[in-house]
GROMACS .gro file of C-alpha atoms in nm:
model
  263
    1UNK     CA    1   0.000   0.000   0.000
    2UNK     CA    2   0.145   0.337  -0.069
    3UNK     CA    3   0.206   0.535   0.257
    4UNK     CA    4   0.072   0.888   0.146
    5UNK     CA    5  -0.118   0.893  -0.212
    6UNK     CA    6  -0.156   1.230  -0.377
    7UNK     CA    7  -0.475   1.013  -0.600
    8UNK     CA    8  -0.723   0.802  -0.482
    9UNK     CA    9  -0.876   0.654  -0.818
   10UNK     CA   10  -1.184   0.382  -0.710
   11UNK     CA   11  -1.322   0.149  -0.949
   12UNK     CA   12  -1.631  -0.030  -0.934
   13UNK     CA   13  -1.656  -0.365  -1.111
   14UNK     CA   14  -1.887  -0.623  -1.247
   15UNK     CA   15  -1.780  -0.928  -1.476
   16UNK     CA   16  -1.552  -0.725  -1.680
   17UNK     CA   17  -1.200  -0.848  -1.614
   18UNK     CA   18  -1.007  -0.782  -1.974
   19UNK     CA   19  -1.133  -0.388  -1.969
   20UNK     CA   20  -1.128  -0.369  -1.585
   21UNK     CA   21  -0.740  -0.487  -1.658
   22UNK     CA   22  -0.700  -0.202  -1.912
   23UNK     CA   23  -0.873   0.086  -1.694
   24UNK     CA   24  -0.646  -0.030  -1.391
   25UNK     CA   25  -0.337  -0.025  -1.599
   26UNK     CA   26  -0.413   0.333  -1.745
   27UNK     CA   27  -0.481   0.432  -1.375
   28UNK     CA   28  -0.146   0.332  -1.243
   29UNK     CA   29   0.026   0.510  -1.524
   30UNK     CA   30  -0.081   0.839  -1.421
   31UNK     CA   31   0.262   1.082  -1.379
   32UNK     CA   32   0.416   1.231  -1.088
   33UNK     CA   33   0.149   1.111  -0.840
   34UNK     CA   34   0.133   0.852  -0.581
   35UNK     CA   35  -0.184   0.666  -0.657
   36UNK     CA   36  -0.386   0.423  -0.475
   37UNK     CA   37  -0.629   0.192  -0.675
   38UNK     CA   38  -0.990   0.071  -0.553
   39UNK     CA   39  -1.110  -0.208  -0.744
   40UNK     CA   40  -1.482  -0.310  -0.576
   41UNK     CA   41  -1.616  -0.574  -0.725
   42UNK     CA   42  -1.990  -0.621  -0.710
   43UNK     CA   43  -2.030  -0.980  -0.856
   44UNK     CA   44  -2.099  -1.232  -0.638
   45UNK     CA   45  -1.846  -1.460  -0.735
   46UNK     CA   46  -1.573  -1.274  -0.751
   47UNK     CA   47  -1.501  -1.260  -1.086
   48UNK     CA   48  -1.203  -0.979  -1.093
   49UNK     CA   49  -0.994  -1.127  -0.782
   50UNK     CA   50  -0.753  -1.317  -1.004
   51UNK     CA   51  -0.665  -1.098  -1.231
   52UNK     CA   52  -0.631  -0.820  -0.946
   53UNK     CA   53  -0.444  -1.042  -0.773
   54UNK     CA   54  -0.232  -1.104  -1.042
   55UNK     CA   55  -0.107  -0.773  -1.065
   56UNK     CA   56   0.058  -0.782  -0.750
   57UNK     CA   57   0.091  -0.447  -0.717
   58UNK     CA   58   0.068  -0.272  -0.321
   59UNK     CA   59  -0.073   0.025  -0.535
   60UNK     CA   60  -0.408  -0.145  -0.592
   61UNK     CA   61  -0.634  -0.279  -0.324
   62UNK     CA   62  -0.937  -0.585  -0.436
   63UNK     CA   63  -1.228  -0.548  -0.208
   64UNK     CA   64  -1.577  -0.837  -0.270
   65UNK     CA   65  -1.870  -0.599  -0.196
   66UNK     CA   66  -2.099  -0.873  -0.036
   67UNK     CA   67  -2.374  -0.870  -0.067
   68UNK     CA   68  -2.394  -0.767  -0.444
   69UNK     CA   69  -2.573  -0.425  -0.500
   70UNK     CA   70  -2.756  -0.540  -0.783
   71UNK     CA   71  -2.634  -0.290  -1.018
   72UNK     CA   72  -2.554   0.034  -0.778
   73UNK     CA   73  -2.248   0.147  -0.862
   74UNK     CA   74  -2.283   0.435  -0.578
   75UNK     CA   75  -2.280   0.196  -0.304
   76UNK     CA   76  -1.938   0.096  -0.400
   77UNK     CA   77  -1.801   0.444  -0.489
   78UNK     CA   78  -1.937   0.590  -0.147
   79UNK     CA   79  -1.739   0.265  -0.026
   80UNK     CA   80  -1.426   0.309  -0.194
   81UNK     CA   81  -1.450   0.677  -0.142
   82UNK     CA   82  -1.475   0.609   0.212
   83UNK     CA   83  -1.129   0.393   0.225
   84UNK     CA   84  -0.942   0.664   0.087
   85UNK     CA   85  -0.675   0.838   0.183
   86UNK     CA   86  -0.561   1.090  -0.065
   87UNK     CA   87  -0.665   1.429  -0.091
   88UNK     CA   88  -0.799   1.393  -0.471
   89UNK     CA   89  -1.030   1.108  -0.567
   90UNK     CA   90  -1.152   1.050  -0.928
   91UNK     CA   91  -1.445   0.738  -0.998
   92UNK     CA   92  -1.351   0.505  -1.308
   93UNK     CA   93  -1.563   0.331  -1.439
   94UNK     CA   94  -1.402  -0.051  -1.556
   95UNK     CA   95  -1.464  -0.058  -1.938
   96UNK     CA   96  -1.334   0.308  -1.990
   97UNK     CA   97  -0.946   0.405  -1.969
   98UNK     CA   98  -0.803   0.732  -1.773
   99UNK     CA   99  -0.596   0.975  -2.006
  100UNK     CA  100  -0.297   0.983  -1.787
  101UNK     CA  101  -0.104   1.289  -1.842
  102UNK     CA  102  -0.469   1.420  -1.876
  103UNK     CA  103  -0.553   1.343  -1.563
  104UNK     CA  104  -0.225   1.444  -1.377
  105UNK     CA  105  -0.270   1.789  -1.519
  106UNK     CA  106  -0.652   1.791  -1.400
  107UNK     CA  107  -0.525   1.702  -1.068
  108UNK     CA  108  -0.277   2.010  -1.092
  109UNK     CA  109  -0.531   2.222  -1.157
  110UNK     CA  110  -0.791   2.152  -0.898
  111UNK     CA  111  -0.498   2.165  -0.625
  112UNK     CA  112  -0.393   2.479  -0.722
  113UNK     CA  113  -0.738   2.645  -0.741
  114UNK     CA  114  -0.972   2.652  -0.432
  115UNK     CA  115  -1.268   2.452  -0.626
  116UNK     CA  116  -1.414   2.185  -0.501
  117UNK     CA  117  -1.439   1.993  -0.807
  118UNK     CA  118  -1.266   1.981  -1.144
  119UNK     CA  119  -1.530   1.909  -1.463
  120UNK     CA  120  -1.365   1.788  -1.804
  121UNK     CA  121  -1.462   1.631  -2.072
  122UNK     CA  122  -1.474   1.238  -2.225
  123UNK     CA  123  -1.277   1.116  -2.535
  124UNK     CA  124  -1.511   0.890  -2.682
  125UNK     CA  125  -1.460   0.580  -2.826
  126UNK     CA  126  -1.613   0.228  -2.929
  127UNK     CA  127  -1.721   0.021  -3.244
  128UNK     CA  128  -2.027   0.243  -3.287
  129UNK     CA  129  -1.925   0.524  -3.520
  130UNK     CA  130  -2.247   0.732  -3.516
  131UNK     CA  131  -2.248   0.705  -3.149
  132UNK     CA  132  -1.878   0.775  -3.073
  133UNK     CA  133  -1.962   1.056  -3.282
  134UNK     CA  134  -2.271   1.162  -3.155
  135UNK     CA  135  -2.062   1.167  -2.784
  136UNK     CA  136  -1.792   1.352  -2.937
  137UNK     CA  137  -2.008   1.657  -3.090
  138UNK     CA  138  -2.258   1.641  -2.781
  139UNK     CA  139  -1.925   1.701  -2.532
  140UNK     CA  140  -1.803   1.927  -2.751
  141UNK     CA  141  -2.104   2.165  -2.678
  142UNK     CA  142  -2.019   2.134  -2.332
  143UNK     CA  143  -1.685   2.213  -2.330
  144UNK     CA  144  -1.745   2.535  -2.519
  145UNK     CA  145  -2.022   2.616  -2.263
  146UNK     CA  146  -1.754   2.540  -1.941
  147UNK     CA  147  -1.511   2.792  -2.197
  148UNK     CA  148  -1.720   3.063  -2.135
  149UNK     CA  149  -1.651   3.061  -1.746
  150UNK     CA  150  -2.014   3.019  -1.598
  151UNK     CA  151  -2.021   3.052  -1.275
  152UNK     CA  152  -2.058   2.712  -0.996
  153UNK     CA  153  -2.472   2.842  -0.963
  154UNK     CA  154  -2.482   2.857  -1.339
  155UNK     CA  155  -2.391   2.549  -1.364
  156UNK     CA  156  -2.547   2.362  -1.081
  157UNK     CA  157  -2.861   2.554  -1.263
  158UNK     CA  158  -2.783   2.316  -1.588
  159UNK     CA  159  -2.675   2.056  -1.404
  160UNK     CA  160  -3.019   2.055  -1.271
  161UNK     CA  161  -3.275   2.133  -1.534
  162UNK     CA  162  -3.075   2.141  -1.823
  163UNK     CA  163  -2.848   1.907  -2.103
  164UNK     CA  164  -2.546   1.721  -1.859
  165UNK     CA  165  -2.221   1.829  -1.906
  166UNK     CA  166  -2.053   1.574  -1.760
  167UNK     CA  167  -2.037   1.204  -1.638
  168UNK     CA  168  -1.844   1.060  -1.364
  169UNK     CA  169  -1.511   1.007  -1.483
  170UNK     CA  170  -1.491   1.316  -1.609
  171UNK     CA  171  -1.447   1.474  -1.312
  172UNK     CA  172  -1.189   1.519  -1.007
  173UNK     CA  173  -1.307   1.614  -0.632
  174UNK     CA  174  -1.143   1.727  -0.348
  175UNK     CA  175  -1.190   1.433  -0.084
  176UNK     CA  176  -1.311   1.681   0.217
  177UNK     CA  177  -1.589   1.802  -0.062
  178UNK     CA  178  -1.663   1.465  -0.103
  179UNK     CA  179  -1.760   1.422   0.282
  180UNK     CA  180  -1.914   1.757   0.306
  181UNK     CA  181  -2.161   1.639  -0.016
  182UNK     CA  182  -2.233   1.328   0.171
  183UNK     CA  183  -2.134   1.061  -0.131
  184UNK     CA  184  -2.358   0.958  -0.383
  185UNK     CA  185  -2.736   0.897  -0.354
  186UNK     CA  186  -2.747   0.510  -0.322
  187UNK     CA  187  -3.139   0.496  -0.409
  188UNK     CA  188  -3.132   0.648  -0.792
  189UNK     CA  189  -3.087   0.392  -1.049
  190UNK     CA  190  -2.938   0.654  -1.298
  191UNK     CA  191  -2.814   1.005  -1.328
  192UNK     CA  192  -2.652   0.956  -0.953
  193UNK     CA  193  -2.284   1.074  -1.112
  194UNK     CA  194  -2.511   1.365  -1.214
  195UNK     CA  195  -2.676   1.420  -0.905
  196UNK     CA  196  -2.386   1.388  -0.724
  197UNK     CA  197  -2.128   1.659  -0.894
  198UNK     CA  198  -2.425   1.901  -0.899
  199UNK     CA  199  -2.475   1.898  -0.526
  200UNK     CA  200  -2.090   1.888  -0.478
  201UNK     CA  201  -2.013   2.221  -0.737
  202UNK     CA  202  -2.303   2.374  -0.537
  203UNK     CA  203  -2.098   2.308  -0.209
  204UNK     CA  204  -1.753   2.353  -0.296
  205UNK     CA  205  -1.705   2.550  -0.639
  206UNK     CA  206  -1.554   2.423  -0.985
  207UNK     CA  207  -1.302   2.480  -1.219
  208UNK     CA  208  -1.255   2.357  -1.588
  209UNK     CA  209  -1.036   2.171  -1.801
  210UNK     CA  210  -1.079   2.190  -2.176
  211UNK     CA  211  -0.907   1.842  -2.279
  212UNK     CA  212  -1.043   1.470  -2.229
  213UNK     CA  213  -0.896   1.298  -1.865
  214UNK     CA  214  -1.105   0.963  -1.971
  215UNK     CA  215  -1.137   0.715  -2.237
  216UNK     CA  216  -1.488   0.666  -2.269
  217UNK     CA  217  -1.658   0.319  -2.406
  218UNK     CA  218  -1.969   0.376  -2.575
  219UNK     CA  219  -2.189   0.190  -2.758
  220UNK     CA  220  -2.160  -0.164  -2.567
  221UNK     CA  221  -2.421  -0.258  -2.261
  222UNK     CA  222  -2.467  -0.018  -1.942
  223UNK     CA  223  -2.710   0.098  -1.698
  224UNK     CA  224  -2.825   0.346  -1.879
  225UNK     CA  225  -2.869   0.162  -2.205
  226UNK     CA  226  -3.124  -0.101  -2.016
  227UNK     CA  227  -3.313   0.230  -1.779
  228UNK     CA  228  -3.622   0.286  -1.872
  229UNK     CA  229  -3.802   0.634  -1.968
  230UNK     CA  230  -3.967   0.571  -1.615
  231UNK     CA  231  -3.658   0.533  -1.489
  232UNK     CA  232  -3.491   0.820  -1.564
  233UNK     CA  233  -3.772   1.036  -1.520
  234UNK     CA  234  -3.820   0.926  -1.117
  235UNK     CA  235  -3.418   0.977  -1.117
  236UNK     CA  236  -3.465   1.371  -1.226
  237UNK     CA  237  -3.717   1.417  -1.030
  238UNK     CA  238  -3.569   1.255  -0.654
  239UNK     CA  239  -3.254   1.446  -0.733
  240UNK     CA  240  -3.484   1.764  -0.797
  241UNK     CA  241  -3.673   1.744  -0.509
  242UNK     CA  242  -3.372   1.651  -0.295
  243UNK     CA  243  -3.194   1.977  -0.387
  244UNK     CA  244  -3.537   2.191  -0.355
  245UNK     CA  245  -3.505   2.049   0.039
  246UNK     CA  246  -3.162   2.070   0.084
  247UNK     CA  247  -3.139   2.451  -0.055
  248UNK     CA  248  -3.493   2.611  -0.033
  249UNK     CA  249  -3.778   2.717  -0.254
  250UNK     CA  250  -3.699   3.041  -0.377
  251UNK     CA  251  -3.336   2.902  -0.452
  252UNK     CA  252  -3.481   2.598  -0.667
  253UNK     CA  253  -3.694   2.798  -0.863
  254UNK     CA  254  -3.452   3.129  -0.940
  255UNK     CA  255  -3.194   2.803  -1.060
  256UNK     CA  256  -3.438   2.689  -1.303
  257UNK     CA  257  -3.587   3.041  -1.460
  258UNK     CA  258  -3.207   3.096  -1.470
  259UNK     CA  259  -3.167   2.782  -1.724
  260UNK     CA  260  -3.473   2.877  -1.889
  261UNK     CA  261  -3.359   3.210  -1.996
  262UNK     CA  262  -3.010   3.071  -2.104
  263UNK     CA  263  -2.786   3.289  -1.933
   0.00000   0.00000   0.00000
């Protein structure tokens, strides 16, 4: 185990052991950082031990969530997230790859800045050409739109009623605005990475990076690609309603003329 990471980088897992292999590798490559590797795997037999194992490298720790989530990938974030020790933490997913000179210099950033978060951008990628590019132009947008230096309401204001602009390996967070955001909500069964970096830029700030930090598989099976319309809908609305709560009425509301008028 490395005595005093600079990057905690958690992965959760399930059944994917040749990618899971590839996203760990490109996570241990990142440059002139001590990093410390959760894998969490959420199948119930196991399936990534032996080729974690087989690493044998202190850098990367192999924890069995038991009993399986089910497909809740927050459970085992808010799990790894708890474990670690480094200051930074970024959430990989296992079938997409970390950029990492991209990622060292998102890490740079965020520690130099007093943001609580760092938002970036995917470089998308997959056997799917209309949807890798489809990903590419739709990020693009967003990446223009973080160029024009909103502010963190602005954005928490689009984050909530408006087109995402990120997902969750996209981004970088402090660890100490991780606790203060409380983790990820562990009862949504999409749009929690969404939920999640909204609340945290509305508690601890943001700053931008313009380039990729992740490999991003798309195109191949997901959560998202079996949610229903339902689904998705009761997942806008809990993390809606939770924010309307947590921050008031008159806030909620001035957040959502706000992305209504575009500005």
């Amino acid at each position: 185990m490395n005595p005093s990471p600079n990057l905690s980088i958690i992965i959760p897992t399930f059944r994917r052991e040749a990618m899971l292999l590839d996203a760990v590798h490109s996570a241990l490559a990142v440059p002139g950082l001590q990093v410390e590797v959760f894998v969490l795997d959420d199948s119930p037999e196991g399936s990534a031990r032996a080729v974690i194992e087989g690493l044998n490298d202190p850098r990367v720790s192999y924890l069995l969530h038991q009993p399986p989530t089910g497909g809740h990938p927050a459970v085992l974030r808010n799990r790894g997230a708890a474990l670690a020790r480094a200051p930074l933490l970024y959430f990989l997913d296992d079938d997409d790859r970390a950029l990492p000179e991209a990622l060292a210099r998102a890490c740079a950033q965020l520690s130099a800045s007093s943001a609580g978060v760092l938002i970036s951008a995917p470089q998308p990628f997959g056997e799917d050409a209309r949807r890798v590019e489809e990903e590419r132009a739709y990020f693009e947008q967003a990446v223009a739109w973080l160029a024009r230096g909103p502010s963190s309401l602005r954005v928490v204001a689009r984050l909530l009623f408006g087109p995402a602009l990120l997902v969750c390996s996209t981004c970088v967070i402090r660890r100490e605005a991780f606790q203060a955001t409380g983790g990820f909500s562990t009862t949504m069964p999409v749009y929690e990475d969404i939920d999640f970096f909204m609340r945290a830029v509305r508690q601890a700030g943001h700053v931008a990076l313009a380039e990729p930090v992740v490999a991003r598989r798309v195109g191949g099976p997901s959560l998202i690609s079996v949610c229903t319309r339902p689904q998705m809908l009761a997942a806008y609305a809990e993390s809606q309603s939770t924010y309307r709560r947590q921050r008031g009425v008159l806030e909620f509301y001035a957040l959502k003329l706000w992305q209504r008028l575009g500005r």
